[in-house]
Every structure is written in structure tokens, then in C-alpha cells.
């Protein structure tokens, strides 16, 4: 079983920054893709950013100029640097790992941006 642990959420004023982290206790995994999703109550979960095994990244248009996704050298932890945060970024953020075509999810971390 692969368990993901997220950290770094919280409250910030508009224009501020937060950095989310996601790690797993399992080692020597080939993780095909790591990503961050977010969900607002009553809405569908949406992809914010992802990074593939080869290092290529994908970011949602709404965050492209403000957020950066990265990973560690072992390629088993993923980070989301969020700058210039806006109230509309308020959501629960989930990390996601795809391993052998199976999805694994973290428990979610709340990000609240006040105006």
C-alpha cells in the first residue's frame, strides 16, 4: 500500500505564497506521474499541476504564471510552490501519484486565501 502525506497548507492573504509538499514512506518506486489537484466543496476535483517521470510538467492555465511543480532527486516527493495567491485558489489540495496506472491520493490539505 502506498500512503501519501501532504503538508504545507494553511491560511494566507491574497498575494502571499505557500509551498505544499507530498511524500511517501515507500521507497524504490517508479512513479509515472505526480500531481496536485484541488477541490472546492460542491465542485469537481481539478488538476492543478503534474510532473511526469521524464520531468515534463503540465500546469492549469489558471496557475501557469504563479505556481511551480517540482520533485526531489529521488523522484518520490513532489512540491507545489504557490505564489501570488488569489482568493479563488482557496480549496482542498490533494497530491496524486500514478504508479503502474493506479492512482494514489493524499488526505488533502486546506489552502485558504483571504482577500
mmCIF file of C-alpha atoms in Angstrom:
data_model
loop_
_atom_site.group_PDB
_atom_site.id
_atom_site.type_symbol
_atom_site.label_atom_id
_atom_site.label_comp_id
_atom_site.label_asym_id
_atom_site.label_seq_id
_atom_site.Cartn_x
_atom_site.Cartn_y
_atom_site.Cartn_z
ATOM 1 C CA UNK A 1 0.000 0.000 0.000
ATOM 2 C CA UNK A 2 1.279 3.428 -0.937
ATOM 3 C CA UNK A 3 0.449 6.190 1.515
ATOM 4 C CA UNK A 4 0.962 9.838 0.691
ATOM 5 C CA UNK A 5 1.460 12.536 3.287
ATOM 6 C CA UNK A 6 0.833 16.173 2.451
ATOM 7 C CA UNK A 7 1.940 19.256 4.329
ATOM 8 C CA UNK A 8 2.195 22.977 3.863
ATOM 9 C CA UNK A 9 -1.396 24.119 3.580
ATOM 10 C CA UNK A 10 -2.807 26.949 5.618
ATOM 11 C CA UNK A 11 -4.149 30.454 5.547
ATOM 12 C CA UNK A 12 -2.583 33.314 3.650
ATOM 13 C CA UNK A 13 -3.587 36.745 2.460
ATOM 14 C CA UNK A 14 -4.018 37.428 -1.233
ATOM 15 C CA UNK A 15 -0.669 37.933 -2.901
ATOM 16 C CA UNK A 16 1.081 35.640 -0.483
ATOM 17 C CA UNK A 17 2.833 32.322 -1.016
ATOM 18 C CA UNK A 18 2.591 28.767 0.232
ATOM 19 C CA UNK A 19 4.572 25.640 -0.543
ATOM 20 C CA UNK A 20 2.902 22.241 -0.473
ATOM 21 C CA UNK A 21 4.848 19.027 -0.043
ATOM 22 C CA UNK A 22 3.889 15.414 -0.607
ATOM 23 C CA UNK A 23 5.952 12.418 0.407
ATOM 24 C CA UNK A 24 5.593 8.657 0.601
ATOM 25 C CA UNK A 25 7.063 6.222 3.064
ATOM 26 C CA UNK A 26 7.616 3.674 0.331
ATOM 27 C CA UNK A 27 10.963 3.709 -1.458
ATOM 28 C CA UNK A 28 12.285 2.424 -4.767
ATOM 29 C CA UNK A 29 9.024 3.138 -6.503
ATOM 30 C CA UNK A 30 8.759 4.085 -10.109
ATOM 31 C CA UNK A 31 6.185 6.835 -10.022
ATOM 32 C CA UNK A 32 4.932 7.516 -13.509
ATOM 33 C CA UNK A 33 3.337 10.803 -12.653
ATOM 34 C CA UNK A 34 2.972 13.036 -9.606
ATOM 35 C CA UNK A 35 0.471 15.806 -9.416
ATOM 36 C CA UNK A 36 -1.599 18.211 -7.401
ATOM 37 C CA UNK A 37 -5.356 18.530 -7.655
ATOM 38 C CA UNK A 38 -7.729 20.821 -5.838
ATOM 39 C CA UNK A 39 -11.365 20.689 -4.952
ATOM 40 C CA UNK A 40 -13.880 23.225 -3.759
ATOM 41 C CA UNK A 41 -16.914 21.897 -1.906
ATOM 42 C CA UNK A 42 -19.652 21.019 -4.367
ATOM 43 C CA UNK A 43 -17.345 21.136 -7.366
ATOM 44 C CA UNK A 44 -15.292 18.586 -9.257
ATOM 45 C CA UNK A 45 -11.692 17.953 -8.390
ATOM 46 C CA UNK A 46 -9.442 19.671 -10.903
ATOM 47 C CA UNK A 47 -5.845 19.180 -11.947
ATOM 48 C CA UNK A 48 -3.555 21.998 -10.886
ATOM 49 C CA UNK A 49 -0.149 20.696 -11.929
ATOM 50 C CA UNK A 50 1.600 17.452 -12.752
ATOM 51 C CA UNK A 51 5.109 16.197 -13.421
ATOM 52 C CA UNK A 52 5.863 13.077 -15.392
ATOM 53 C CA UNK A 53 8.619 10.536 -14.831
ATOM 54 C CA UNK A 54 10.682 12.199 -17.574
ATOM 55 C CA UNK A 55 10.408 15.554 -15.836
ATOM 56 C CA UNK A 56 7.930 17.185 -18.192
ATOM 57 C CA UNK A 57 5.341 19.287 -16.438
ATOM 58 C CA UNK A 58 1.805 20.446 -17.012
ATOM 59 C CA UNK A 59 0.060 23.325 -15.269
ATOM 60 C CA UNK A 60 -3.513 24.531 -15.441
ATOM 61 C CA UNK A 61 -3.919 27.808 -17.300
ATOM 62 C CA UNK A 62 -5.250 29.493 -14.169
ATOM 63 C CA UNK A 63 -1.984 28.929 -12.294
ATOM 64 C CA UNK A 64 0.641 28.848 -15.035
ATOM 65 C CA UNK A 65 2.362 32.112 -14.175
ATOM 66 C CA UNK A 66 2.095 31.694 -10.418
ATOM 67 C CA UNK A 67 2.622 28.061 -9.432
ATOM 68 C CA UNK A 68 5.588 25.757 -9.933
ATOM 69 C CA UNK A 69 5.670 21.989 -9.531
ATOM 70 C CA UNK A 70 8.908 20.211 -8.736
ATOM 71 C CA UNK A 71 10.214 16.991 -7.236
ATOM 72 C CA UNK A 72 13.217 15.781 -5.284
ATOM 73 C CA UNK A 73 16.225 13.954 -6.736
ATOM 74 C CA UNK A 74 14.853 10.564 -5.727
ATOM 75 C CA UNK A 75 11.671 11.402 -7.622
ATOM 76 C CA UNK A 76 9.479 10.276 -4.732
ATOM 77 C CA UNK A 77 8.426 13.635 -3.288
ATOM 78 C CA UNK A 78 6.590 16.390 -5.071
ATOM 79 C CA UNK A 79 6.215 20.052 -4.248
ATOM 80 C CA UNK A 80 3.910 22.847 -5.315
ATOM 81 C CA UNK A 81 5.207 26.374 -4.896
ATOM 82 C CA UNK A 82 2.259 28.739 -5.000
ATOM 83 C CA UNK A 83 2.939 32.440 -5.417
ATOM 84 C CA UNK A 84 0.663 35.427 -5.899
ATOM 85 C CA UNK A 85 -2.196 33.510 -4.374
ATOM 86 C CA UNK A 86 -5.738 34.636 -5.061
ATOM 87 C CA UNK A 87 -8.962 34.018 -3.134
ATOM 88 C CA UNK A 88 -10.106 31.760 -5.975
ATOM 89 C CA UNK A 89 -7.193 29.431 -5.179
ATOM 90 C CA UNK A 90 -8.950 28.522 -1.936
ATOM 91 C CA UNK A 91 -9.587 24.775 -1.959
ATOM 92 C CA UNK A 92 -8.512 21.460 -0.535
ATOM 93 C CA UNK A 93 -5.356 20.401 -2.348
ATOM 94 C CA UNK A 94 -4.641 16.719 -2.934
ATOM 95 C CA UNK A 95 -1.447 15.126 -4.130
ATOM 96 C CA UNK A 96 -1.718 12.258 -6.549
ATOM 97 C CA UNK A 97 0.764 9.594 -7.607
ATOM 98 C CA UNK A 98 0.221 7.319 -10.578
ATOM 99 C CA UNK A 99 2.039 4.011 -10.174
ATOM 100 C CA UNK A 100 1.510 1.198 -12.651
ATOM 101 C CA UNK A 101 -1.613 3.003 -13.895
ATOM 102 C CA UNK A 102 -3.102 3.102 -10.425
ATOM 103 C CA UNK A 103 -3.981 6.333 -8.647
ATOM 104 C CA UNK A 104 -2.943 7.043 -5.073
ATOM 105 C CA UNK A 105 -4.182 10.081 -3.173
ATOM 106 C CA UNK A 106 -3.152 12.047 -0.162
ATOM 107 C CA UNK A 107 -5.642 13.028 2.525
ATOM 108 C CA UNK A 108 -5.840 16.626 1.330
ATOM 109 C CA UNK A 109 -4.625 19.874 2.808
ATOM 110 C CA UNK A 110 -6.684 23.042 3.072
ATOM 111 C CA UNK A 111 -5.453 26.220 1.441
ATOM 112 C CA UNK A 112 -7.372 29.381 2.293
ATOM 113 C CA UNK A 113 -6.591 32.709 0.652
ATOM 114 C CA UNK A 114 -8.279 35.762 2.104
ATOM 115 C CA UNK A 115 -8.871 38.968 0.180
#
